Amino acid sequence: MHMQIHKLSLALRGRPVLCDLSATLRPGRVTVILGANGAGKSTLLSCLAGLRQPDAGSVQLGGVSIGDMDPRARGRLVGLMPQRAEIHWDVDVETLVGLGRMPHRGRWGLTEADSAAIACAMAATDIAALRRRKALRLSGGEQGRVLLARVLAGEPRWLLADEPLASLDPAHQLDVLDRLRDAARAGAGVVVVLHDLTHAARVADDALVLKEGRLLAAGPACAVLVPDVLAQAYGVAVHLARTADGAPIIVPVRRIA
Amino acid sequence: MSAMQRNALLAAGLLLAMLLSLMAGPVWVSPLEWGEGGLKAIILFELRLPRAILGAAIGAGLGLAGAVMQGFLRNPLADPGLFGVSSSAALGAVISLYFGFVASALLLPLFALAGAALGMAALALLVGRSESLILFTLAGLILASLTGSLTALMISLAPTPFATAQIVNWLMGALTDRSWADVKLVVPLIALGSFILAGTARPLDTLTLGETAARSMGVDLGRLQWRVVFGVGLLVGASVAAAGIIGFVGLIVPHLVRPFVGYRPGAVLLPSAIAGALLVVLADSLVRVLPTASELRLGIAMSLLGTPFFLALLVRMRRELA
């Protein structure tokens, strides 16, 4: 089931944020969305999640417009990890992860499928040992993993994450990227907004680059994450290198006027 | 202890408290005398039973309304009075007292309910279709301060000192001399409000993750908002109509319940309703047996009970922050 973005346009308070944007996102792959601050990445992601109605154009999943879906049905298909991590009450970790099952749940308690999905998500993010701990007393990195587990517990066909690496230490950044990759290998479509170019190059199968609400480049990551495109997108010159095992390293080195 | 056992225990406590409140008062009526007829039977069935039922209904309504408000606003210090619905209801009642409409016992509660309904309508007009919590809280504050100042105006302009005293006294909240007519008017409204709010448990749970995440999982925030306003409005409006303003219940009870249910906002609702009923019935029995010249007003008793609670909260928070 492809996600079709068709001539998407959206203005917020009279200012155009997305202009005539079209792209096709494929399941089983990690698509990274890149662009400077204010380029429209988060707005695009919330359109993909069906949380914003575009002024024109549509986002379609299997031929159905996301904005027209029943919200709960959409919640089962598309999981969103918002940019701002919010935990408002001091519930325990297992309860918090269980909230991810909300769009699936019937009137009464958790079914076996619910419990299995919760256990699986906690195992995948390595937080099974924290299950009885209070969520608000965890470190920032632990909370980030718990919130990722919450999204995974919903077993979405499409997983959208808005800067999931913010506030994580390097080890946990790599962990989260690996989990996103795993989700894509398991068949889900994964769409991630990232700022770190090296991480983007490491995790992305495909990439979309936005500039001032327009699509600057789209396609396989190796074709898009090149100095020319990045210079246009961010106004910086980058240095490209590779690690010994061939993984790409992309470092911005200076601004170009 | 499971959630069900805990609720059953609370409910049993509530039943005991209601039995106690049937016995307690300036005239003690023991259960052995309940079938005997005469004056004691009249005290029991015409005064104390409706009063105990009203106390339980109002307490349950206020406890539930407080739990829903705190979950919805994601703020443990939110109070059901925050929307301005309770002060609008009070204004309605004060208007009826001002004009001396006490001839019919039902006029005052009806005026209070009309006040609550107008307050909710004003809130709807002010907020429009916005889902912003800040806008919502601000609109509630505007409403509360407007109706509060209008109430003060009515007091200062009251035609006779007697009317002034009557208004001030009524505002303090009490369950004295309530009849079955009050029960018939108020209990169905509280039942309806509770029914409306019972459906908010899941969305409130989901809001633990914030609004964006909740919406992405299918929560319709606009619908939830109006469910909360309408349900809380019914509960608070009905309880003000029956008993005047009784503060603190909606604030304290969810607080006390929360640690026992693992802080999940949806799980706080039912035990808050039962514990609220328990608290009001007990406090109302207490004011009846205290040896004061005239009966201590329930609203005052609640505030007096509430203050040490907040002191304890402050001490605990200070220790945690240190």
Coordinates of C-alpha atoms in Angstrom, one line a residue:
Chain A
M1 CA 0.0 0.0 0.0
H2 CA 1.7 3.1 -1.2
M3 CA 1.2 6.5 0.3
Q4 CA 0.5 9.0 -2.5
I5 CA 1.0 12.7 -1.9
H6 CA -0.8 14.5 -4.7
K7 CA -0.4 18.2 -5.4
L8 CA -0.5 19.0 -1.7
S9 CA -0.8 22.7 -0.8
L10 CA -1.4 24.3 2.6
A11 CA -1.2 27.8 4.0
L12 CA -1.1 28.6 7.7
R13 CA -2.2 32.1 8.7
G14 CA -2.0 33.3 5.1
R15 CA 1.6 32.1 4.7
P16 CA 2.1 29.2 2.2
V17 CA 3.8 26.3 4.1
L18 CA 3.4 23.6 1.5
C19 CA 3.2 24.3 -2.2
D20 CA 2.0 21.8 -4.8
L21 CA 3.9 18.9 -3.3
S22 CA 3.7 15.5 -5.0
A23 CA 5.5 12.3 -4.1
T24 CA 5.0 8.6 -3.6
L25 CA 6.2 6.9 -0.4
R26 CA 6.7 3.2 -0.4
P27 CA 6.1 0.6 2.3
G28 CA 9.0 -1.5 3.6
R29 CA 11.3 1.5 3.2
V30 CA 12.6 4.2 5.4
T31 CA 11.9 7.7 3.9
V32 CA 13.7 10.6 5.5
I33 CA 12.3 14.1 5.2
L34 CA 15.0 16.8 5.2
G35 CA 15.0 20.5 5.0
A36 CA 16.0 23.7 6.8
N37 CA 14.0 25.0 9.8
G38 CA 10.6 26.2 8.6
A39 CA 10.8 24.3 5.3
G40 CA 7.5 22.6 6.1
K41 CA 8.7 19.1 7.3
S42 CA 6.6 18.9 10.4
T43 CA 3.5 20.3 8.6
L44 CA 4.0 17.7 5.9
L45 CA 4.2 15.0 8.5
S46 CA 1.0 16.1 10.2
C47 CA -0.7 16.0 6.8
L48 CA 0.5 12.5 6.3
A49 CA -0.9 11.6 9.7
G50 CA -4.3 13.1 8.7
L51 CA -4.1 15.7 11.4
R52 CA -4.2 18.7 9.1
Q53 CA -6.5 19.1 6.1
P54 CA -4.6 20.5 3.1
D55 CA -6.0 23.5 1.3
A56 CA -5.6 21.6 -2.0
G57 CA -4.4 18.2 -3.0
S58 CA -4.5 15.0 -1.0
V59 CA -2.6 12.3 0.8
Q60 CA -4.0 8.9 -0.2
L61 CA -3.4 5.5 1.2
G62 CA -4.5 2.6 -1.0
G63 CA -6.7 5.0 -3.0
V64 CA -8.5 6.5 0.1
S65 CA -7.8 10.0 1.2
I66 CA -6.3 10.0 4.7
G67 CA -8.3 13.1 5.7
D68 CA -11.6 11.3 4.9
M69 CA -10.8 8.1 7.0
D70 CA -12.6 7.4 10.2
P71 CA -10.1 8.7 12.9
R72 CA -9.8 5.4 14.7
A73 CA -9.3 3.4 11.5
R74 CA -6.7 6.0 10.5
G75 CA -5.1 5.6 13.9
R76 CA -4.7 1.9 13.3
L77 CA -3.0 2.4 9.9
V78 CA -0.8 5.4 10.7
G79 CA 1.2 5.8 13.9
L80 CA 2.7 9.2 14.7
M81 CA 5.5 10.0 17.1
P82 CA 5.2 13.8 17.7
Q83 CA 8.2 16.1 17.9
R84 CA 7.5 17.1 21.4
A85 CA 7.6 14.3 23.9
E86 CA 4.7 14.6 26.3
I87 CA 3.9 12.5 29.4
H88 CA 1.4 14.2 31.6
W89 CA 0.7 11.8 34.4
D90 CA 3.0 9.6 36.4
V91 CA 1.7 6.3 35.0
D92 CA 3.9 3.2 34.8
V93 CA 5.8 2.3 31.6
E94 CA 3.6 -0.6 30.7
T95 CA 0.4 1.5 30.9
L96 CA 2.0 4.2 28.8
V97 CA 3.0 1.8 26.1
G98 CA -0.4 0.2 26.3
L99 CA -2.0 3.6 25.3
G100 CA -0.6 2.8 21.8
R101 CA -3.3 0.1 21.5
M102 CA -6.1 2.7 21.9
P103 CA -7.2 2.6 18.2
H104 CA -7.4 -1.2 18.3
R105 CA -9.2 -1.6 21.6
G106 CA -12.7 -2.8 22.1
R107 CA -15.0 -1.7 24.8
W108 CA -13.5 -3.8 27.6
G109 CA -10.0 -4.7 28.7
L110 CA -6.9 -5.7 26.8
T111 CA -7.2 -8.7 24.5
E112 CA -4.4 -11.2 24.0
A113 CA -3.4 -9.5 20.7
D114 CA -3.1 -6.2 22.6
S115 CA -0.9 -7.7 25.3
A116 CA 1.3 -9.5 22.8
A117 CA 1.8 -6.3 20.8
I118 CA 2.7 -4.3 24.0
A119 CA 5.2 -7.0 25.1
C120 CA 6.7 -7.1 21.6
A121 CA 7.1 -3.3 21.4
M122 CA 8.7 -3.2 24.9
A123 CA 11.1 -6.0 23.9
A124 CA 12.0 -4.3 20.7
T125 CA 12.9 -1.0 22.4
D126 CA 14.7 -2.8 25.3
I127 CA 12.4 -1.4 28.0
A128 CA 10.9 -4.7 29.4
A129 CA 12.9 -4.2 32.5
L130 CA 11.4 -0.8 33.1
R131 CA 7.8 -1.9 32.8
R132 CA 6.8 -1.2 36.4
R133 CA 8.8 2.1 36.7
K134 CA 7.0 5.4 36.7
A135 CA 7.4 7.1 33.3
L136 CA 8.0 10.6 34.6
R137 CA 11.0 9.4 36.7
L138 CA 12.9 7.9 33.8
S139 CA 15.7 9.7 32.1
G140 CA 15.1 11.6 28.8
G141 CA 16.6 8.8 26.8
E142 CA 14.5 6.1 28.5
Q143 CA 11.4 8.2 28.0
G144 CA 12.2 8.5 24.3
R145 CA 12.4 4.7 24.0
V146 CA 9.1 4.3 25.9
L147 CA 7.4 6.8 23.5
L148 CA 8.8 4.9 20.5
A149 CA 7.4 1.7 22.1
R150 CA 4.0 3.3 22.4
V151 CA 3.9 3.9 18.7
L152 CA 5.2 0.4 17.9
A153 CA 2.6 -1.1 20.1
G154 CA -0.1 0.2 17.8
E155 CA 1.5 -2.0 15.0
P156 CA 0.9 0.8 12.4
R157 CA 1.3 0.1 8.7
W158 CA 2.9 3.5 8.4
L159 CA 5.1 4.9 11.1
L160 CA 5.8 8.6 11.2
A161 CA 8.4 10.1 13.5
D162 CA 9.2 13.7 13.9
E163 CA 12.8 14.2 15.0
P164 CA 12.9 11.0 17.2
L165 CA 16.6 11.4 18.0
A166 CA 16.3 14.7 19.8
S167 CA 17.5 14.5 23.4
L168 CA 19.0 11.0 23.0
D169 CA 22.6 10.1 23.6
P170 CA 24.6 8.6 20.6
A171 CA 24.0 5.0 21.6
H172 CA 20.3 5.4 21.9
Q173 CA 20.2 7.4 18.7
L174 CA 21.7 4.4 16.9
D175 CA 19.2 2.1 18.7
V176 CA 16.2 4.2 17.6
L177 CA 17.4 4.3 14.0
D178 CA 17.8 0.5 14.1
R179 CA 14.3 0.1 15.4
L180 CA 12.9 2.3 12.7
R181 CA 14.9 0.2 10.1
D182 CA 13.5 -3.0 11.7
A183 CA 9.9 -1.7 11.4
A184 CA 10.5 -1.0 7.7
R185 CA 12.1 -4.5 7.2
A186 CA 9.0 -5.9 8.8
G187 CA 6.9 -4.3 6.0
A188 CA 5.8 -1.0 7.5
G189 CA 6.3 2.3 5.7
V190 CA 8.6 4.5 7.9
V191 CA 8.8 8.3 7.4
V192 CA 11.2 10.2 9.6
V193 CA 12.1 13.9 9.9
L194 CA 15.8 14.1 10.7
H195 CA 18.3 17.0 11.0
D196 CA 21.5 15.0 11.3
L197 CA 22.7 14.3 7.8
T198 CA 24.9 11.4 8.8
H199 CA 22.1 9.6 10.6
A200 CA 19.8 10.4 7.6
A201 CA 22.3 8.9 5.2
R202 CA 22.7 5.8 7.4
V203 CA 19.0 5.0 7.8
A204 CA 17.3 6.3 4.7
D205 CA 16.3 4.2 1.7
D206 CA 14.6 7.2 0.2
A207 CA 14.7 10.9 0.9
L208 CA 12.5 13.9 0.4
V209 CA 14.2 17.3 0.6
L210 CA 12.0 20.3 1.2
K211 CA 12.8 24.0 0.6
E212 CA 10.3 26.7 1.5
G213 CA 7.4 24.3 1.2
R214 CA 8.4 22.9 -2.2
L215 CA 9.9 19.6 -3.0
L216 CA 13.5 20.2 -3.9
A217 CA 14.5 16.6 -4.5
A218 CA 13.1 13.2 -4.0
G219 CA 14.3 9.7 -4.7
P220 CA 16.8 7.0 -3.4
A221 CA 18.9 8.4 -0.6
C222 CA 22.2 7.9 -2.4
A223 CA 20.9 10.1 -5.3
V224 CA 19.4 12.8 -3.1
L225 CA 21.9 13.2 -0.3
V226 CA 24.6 14.8 -2.5
P227 CA 26.5 18.1 -1.9
D228 CA 24.6 19.9 -4.6
V229 CA 21.1 19.3 -3.2
L230 CA 22.2 19.8 0.4
A231 CA 23.8 23.1 -0.6
Q232 CA 20.5 24.3 -2.0
A233 CA 18.5 23.0 0.8
Y234 CA 20.5 24.3 3.8
G235 CA 22.9 26.8 2.2
V236 CA 25.9 24.9 3.5
A237 CA 28.8 23.2 2.0
V238 CA 29.2 19.6 3.2
H239 CA 32.0 17.2 3.5
L240 CA 31.3 13.6 2.4
A241 CA 33.3 10.7 3.7
R242 CA 32.9 7.0 4.5
T243 CA 33.7 4.9 7.5
A244 CA 35.9 1.8 7.1
D245 CA 32.8 -0.3 6.5
G246 CA 31.4 2.0 3.9
A247 CA 28.8 3.8 5.9
P248 CA 28.4 7.4 4.7
I249 CA 29.4 10.4 6.8
I250 CA 28.0 13.8 5.9
V251 CA 29.3 16.8 7.8
P252 CA 28.3 20.4 7.1
V253 CA 31.5 22.5 7.0
R254 CA 30.6 26.1 6.2
R255 CA 27.8 28.4 5.1
I256 CA 27.6 29.4 1.5
A257 CA 26.5 32.9 0.9
Chain B
M1 CA -6.0 -5.0 45.5
S2 CA -7.7 -4.9 42.1
A3 CA -9.6 -1.9 40.8
M4 CA -12.9 -3.7 41.3
Q5 CA -12.2 -4.7 44.9
R6 CA -11.1 -1.1 45.7
N7 CA -14.3 0.3 44.2
A8 CA -16.5 -2.3 46.1
L9 CA -14.7 -1.3 49.3
L10 CA -15.4 2.3 48.7
A11 CA -19.0 1.6 47.8
A12 CA -19.5 -0.4 51.0
G13 CA -18.0 2.6 52.9
L14 CA -20.4 4.9 51.2
L15 CA -23.4 2.7 52.3
L16 CA -22.2 2.7 55.9
A17 CA -21.7 6.4 55.8
M18 CA -25.3 6.9 54.5
L19 CA -26.6 4.6 57.3
L20 CA -24.7 6.7 59.8
S21 CA -26.1 9.9 58.3
L22 CA -29.6 8.6 58.7
M23 CA -28.9 8.1 62.4
A24 CA -26.9 11.2 63.1
G25 CA -28.2 14.6 64.0
P26 CA -29.6 16.7 66.9
V27 CA -32.1 13.8 67.3
W28 CA -30.4 10.4 67.2
V29 CA -32.5 7.8 65.5
S30 CA -31.3 4.3 66.0
P31 CA -32.0 1.6 63.3
L32 CA -34.2 -0.2 65.9
E33 CA -36.7 2.7 65.8
W34 CA -36.9 3.0 62.0
G35 CA -40.1 1.0 61.7
E36 CA -41.9 2.6 64.6
G37 CA -43.6 5.5 62.9
G38 CA -44.3 8.8 64.5
L39 CA -41.9 11.8 64.7
K40 CA -38.8 9.8 64.3
A41 CA -40.0 8.2 61.1
I42 CA -40.8 11.6 59.7
I43 CA -37.3 12.9 60.6
L44 CA -35.9 9.8 58.9
F45 CA -37.9 9.6 55.7
E46 CA -38.8 13.2 55.1
L47 CA -35.6 14.9 56.2
R48 CA -32.6 12.6 56.5
L49 CA -33.1 10.2 53.7
P50 CA -33.5 12.8 51.0
R51 CA -30.6 14.7 52.5
A52 CA -28.4 11.6 52.5
I53 CA -29.3 10.8 48.9
L54 CA -28.7 14.4 47.8
G55 CA -25.4 14.5 49.6
A56 CA -24.3 11.3 47.9
A57 CA -25.4 12.5 44.5
I58 CA -23.8 15.9 44.8
G59 CA -20.6 14.4 46.2
A60 CA -20.4 11.9 43.4
G61 CA -21.1 14.5 40.8
L62 CA -18.4 16.9 42.2
G63 CA -15.8 14.1 42.6
L64 CA -16.4 12.9 39.0
A65 CA -16.5 16.4 37.6
G66 CA -13.2 17.2 39.3
A67 CA -11.5 14.0 38.1
V68 CA -12.7 14.7 34.5
M69 CA -11.5 18.4 34.6
Q70 CA -8.1 17.4 35.9
G71 CA -7.7 14.7 33.3
F72 CA -8.9 17.0 30.5
L73 CA -6.8 20.0 31.4
R74 CA -3.9 17.6 32.4
N75 CA -3.6 19.7 35.6
P76 CA -3.9 18.2 39.1
L77 CA -5.0 21.6 40.4
A78 CA -8.0 22.0 38.0
D79 CA -11.3 22.4 39.7
P80 CA -14.9 21.9 38.4
G81 CA -15.5 25.6 39.2
L82 CA -12.9 26.6 36.6
F83 CA -15.3 26.8 33.7
G84 CA -17.4 29.4 35.5
V85 CA -20.4 27.1 35.4
S86 CA -20.8 26.9 39.1
S87 CA -20.6 30.7 39.6
S88 CA -23.2 31.2 36.8
A89 CA -25.5 28.7 38.6
A90 CA -24.9 30.6 41.9
L91 CA -25.7 33.9 40.1
G92 CA -29.0 32.4 38.9
A93 CA -29.9 31.3 42.5
V94 CA -28.9 34.6 43.9
I95 CA -31.2 36.4 41.4
S96 CA -34.1 34.4 42.6
L97 CA -33.2 35.2 46.2
Y98 CA -32.8 38.9 45.3
F99 CA -36.3 39.1 44.0
G100 CA -37.6 37.1 46.9
F101 CA -38.8 34.1 44.8
V102 CA -38.8 31.8 47.8
A103 CA -42.5 31.2 47.7
S104 CA -42.0 28.1 45.6
A105 CA -39.3 25.8 46.7
L106 CA -38.5 24.8 43.2
L107 CA -37.8 28.3 41.8
L108 CA -34.4 28.7 43.3
P109 CA -32.9 25.4 41.9
L110 CA -34.6 26.1 38.5
F111 CA -33.0 29.6 38.4
A112 CA -29.7 28.0 39.3
L113 CA -30.0 25.5 36.5
A114 CA -30.9 28.2 34.1
G115 CA -27.8 30.1 35.2
A116 CA -25.7 27.0 34.6
A117 CA -27.2 26.6 31.1
L118 CA -26.6 30.2 30.2
G119 CA -23.0 29.9 31.5
M120 CA -22.4 26.9 29.3
A121 CA -23.9 28.7 26.3
A122 CA -21.7 31.7 27.0
L123 CA -18.7 29.5 27.2
A124 CA -19.6 27.9 23.8
L125 CA -19.9 31.3 22.3
L126 CA -16.6 32.6 23.6
V127 CA -14.6 29.5 22.6
G128 CA -16.3 28.8 19.3
R129 CA -14.8 25.8 17.5
S130 CA -11.4 26.3 18.9
E131 CA -9.7 23.4 20.7
S132 CA -7.2 25.5 22.5
L133 CA -6.9 24.8 26.2
I134 CA -5.6 28.3 26.9
L135 CA -8.6 29.9 25.2
F136 CA -10.9 27.6 27.0
T137 CA -9.5 28.3 30.5
L138 CA -9.4 32.0 29.8
A139 CA -13.1 32.0 28.7
G140 CA -13.9 30.1 31.9
L141 CA -12.1 32.7 34.0
I142 CA -13.8 35.6 32.3
L143 CA -17.2 33.9 32.9
A144 CA -16.3 33.2 36.5
S145 CA -15.2 36.7 37.3
L146 CA -18.2 38.3 35.5
T147 CA -20.7 36.1 37.3
G148 CA -18.8 36.5 40.6
S149 CA -18.9 40.3 40.3
L150 CA -22.6 40.3 39.4
T151 CA -23.3 38.2 42.4
A152 CA -21.4 40.7 44.6
L153 CA -23.5 43.4 43.0
M154 CA -26.7 41.7 43.8
I155 CA -25.6 41.3 47.4
S156 CA -24.7 44.9 47.8
L157 CA -28.0 46.1 46.1
A158 CA -30.2 43.6 48.0
P159 CA -33.5 45.3 49.0
T160 CA -33.4 44.3 52.7
P161 CA -30.7 43.2 55.1
F162 CA -32.7 40.0 55.4
A163 CA -32.2 39.3 51.7
T164 CA -28.5 40.1 52.0
A165 CA -28.2 37.6 54.9
Q166 CA -30.2 35.0 53.0
I167 CA -28.0 35.3 49.9
V168 CA -24.7 35.2 51.8
N169 CA -25.9 32.3 53.8
W170 CA -27.1 30.4 50.8
L171 CA -23.8 30.9 49.0
M172 CA -21.9 29.1 51.7
G173 CA -23.6 25.9 50.6
A174 CA -25.6 23.5 52.8
L175 CA -28.0 20.5 52.6
T176 CA -30.3 21.7 55.4
D177 CA -34.0 21.1 55.0
R178 CA -33.9 19.5 51.5
S179 CA -36.9 17.6 50.4
W180 CA -37.8 14.8 47.9
A181 CA -38.7 17.5 45.4
D182 CA -35.0 18.5 45.3
V183 CA -34.0 14.9 45.0
K184 CA -36.3 14.4 42.0
L185 CA -35.0 17.5 40.3
V186 CA -31.3 17.0 40.9
V187 CA -30.6 13.3 40.9
P188 CA -31.7 12.7 37.2
L189 CA -29.5 15.6 36.1
I190 CA -26.5 14.2 37.9
A191 CA -27.2 10.7 36.5
L192 CA -27.3 12.2 33.0
G193 CA -24.1 14.2 33.5
S194 CA -22.3 11.1 34.9
F195 CA -23.4 9.0 32.0
I196 CA -22.0 11.6 29.6
L197 CA -18.7 11.8 31.4
A198 CA -18.3 8.0 31.8
G199 CA -17.5 7.9 28.1
T200 CA -14.5 10.2 28.5
A201 CA -12.3 7.7 30.3
R202 CA -10.5 6.4 27.2
P203 CA -9.9 9.8 25.6
L204 CA -8.6 11.2 28.9
D205 CA -6.2 8.2 29.2
T206 CA -4.9 8.9 25.7
L207 CA -4.4 12.6 26.4
T208 CA -1.6 11.5 28.8
L209 CA 0.5 11.5 25.7
G210 CA -0.5 15.1 24.7
E211 CA -3.0 16.4 22.1
T212 CA -1.1 15.5 18.9
A213 CA -0.5 11.9 19.9
A214 CA -4.1 11.6 21.1
R215 CA -5.5 13.0 17.8
S216 CA -3.2 10.6 15.9
M217 CA -4.8 7.7 17.7
G218 CA -8.3 8.8 16.7
V219 CA -9.4 11.0 19.6
D220 CA -11.7 13.8 18.5
L221 CA -10.7 16.6 20.7
G222 CA -13.5 18.9 19.8
R223 CA -16.1 16.3 20.7
L224 CA -14.3 15.5 23.9
Q225 CA -14.2 19.2 24.9
W226 CA -18.0 19.6 24.5
R227 CA -18.7 16.3 26.2
V228 CA -16.6 17.6 29.2
V229 CA -18.3 21.0 29.2
F230 CA -21.8 19.6 29.0
G231 CA -21.2 16.8 31.5
V232 CA -19.4 18.9 34.0
G233 CA -21.9 21.7 33.5
L234 CA -24.8 19.3 34.3
L235 CA -23.1 17.9 37.4
V236 CA -21.9 21.3 38.8
G237 CA -25.1 23.1 37.8
A238 CA -27.3 20.5 39.5
S239 CA -25.2 20.4 42.6
V240 CA -25.2 24.2 43.0
A241 CA -28.9 24.2 42.4
A242 CA -29.4 21.7 45.3
A243 CA -26.8 22.8 47.8
G244 CA -25.1 26.1 46.9
I245 CA -21.4 26.2 46.3
I246 CA -19.5 23.3 48.0
G247 CA -15.9 23.7 47.1
F248 CA -12.8 21.4 47.5
V249 CA -14.6 18.1 46.9
G250 CA -13.8 18.2 43.2
L251 CA -10.3 19.3 43.9
I252 CA -9.3 17.0 46.8
V253 CA -11.0 13.7 46.0
P254 CA -9.3 13.0 42.6
H255 CA -6.0 13.9 44.3
L256 CA -6.5 11.4 47.0
V257 CA -7.7 8.7 44.6
R258 CA -4.9 9.1 42.0
P259 CA -2.0 7.3 43.7
F260 CA -4.2 4.3 44.4
V261 CA -5.1 3.8 40.7
G262 CA -1.6 4.3 39.3
Y263 CA -2.3 7.9 38.1
R264 CA -4.2 6.8 35.0
P265 CA -6.7 9.6 34.4
G266 CA -9.5 7.3 33.2
A267 CA -9.1 5.0 36.2
V268 CA -9.6 8.0 38.5
L269 CA -13.2 8.7 37.5
L270 CA -15.3 6.0 39.2
P271 CA -13.5 5.9 42.5
S272 CA -13.5 9.7 42.6
A273 CA -17.3 9.6 42.2
I274 CA -17.7 7.1 45.1
A275 CA -15.2 8.8 47.3
G276 CA -16.7 12.2 46.7
A277 CA -20.1 10.9 47.7
L278 CA -18.5 9.3 50.8
L279 CA -16.8 12.6 51.8
V280 CA -19.9 14.8 51.4
V281 CA -22.2 12.4 53.3
L282 CA -19.7 12.1 56.1
A283 CA -19.1 15.9 56.3
D284 CA -22.8 16.5 56.2
S285 CA -23.3 14.1 59.1
L286 CA -20.5 15.8 61.0
V287 CA -22.0 19.4 60.7
R288 CA -25.3 18.0 62.1
V289 CA -23.8 16.6 65.2
L290 CA -21.4 19.4 66.0
P291 CA -22.7 21.3 69.0
T292 CA -22.9 24.7 67.3
A293 CA -25.7 27.2 68.0
S294 CA -27.0 26.9 64.4
E295 CA -25.9 24.2 62.1
L296 CA -22.4 24.8 60.6
R297 CA -22.8 25.3 56.8
L298 CA -21.5 22.4 54.8
G299 CA -19.6 24.6 52.4
I300 CA -17.7 26.1 55.3
A301 CA -17.0 22.7 56.8
M302 CA -15.6 21.6 53.5
S303 CA -13.2 24.5 53.2
L304 CA -12.1 24.0 56.8
L305 CA -11.4 20.3 55.9
G306 CA -9.7 21.3 52.7
T307 CA -7.1 23.6 54.1
P308 CA -5.1 21.1 56.1
F309 CA -5.2 18.8 53.0
F310 CA -3.5 21.5 51.0
L311 CA -1.1 22.2 53.8
A312 CA -0.1 18.5 53.7
L313 CA 0.2 18.7 50.0
L314 CA 2.5 21.7 50.3
V315 CA 4.7 20.1 52.9
R316 CA 5.1 17.0 50.7
M317 CA 5.9 19.0 47.6
R318 CA 8.4 21.0 49.5
R319 CA 10.1 17.9 50.6
E320 CA 10.1 16.5 47.1
L321 CA 11.5 19.7 45.6
A322 CA 14.2 20.1 48.2

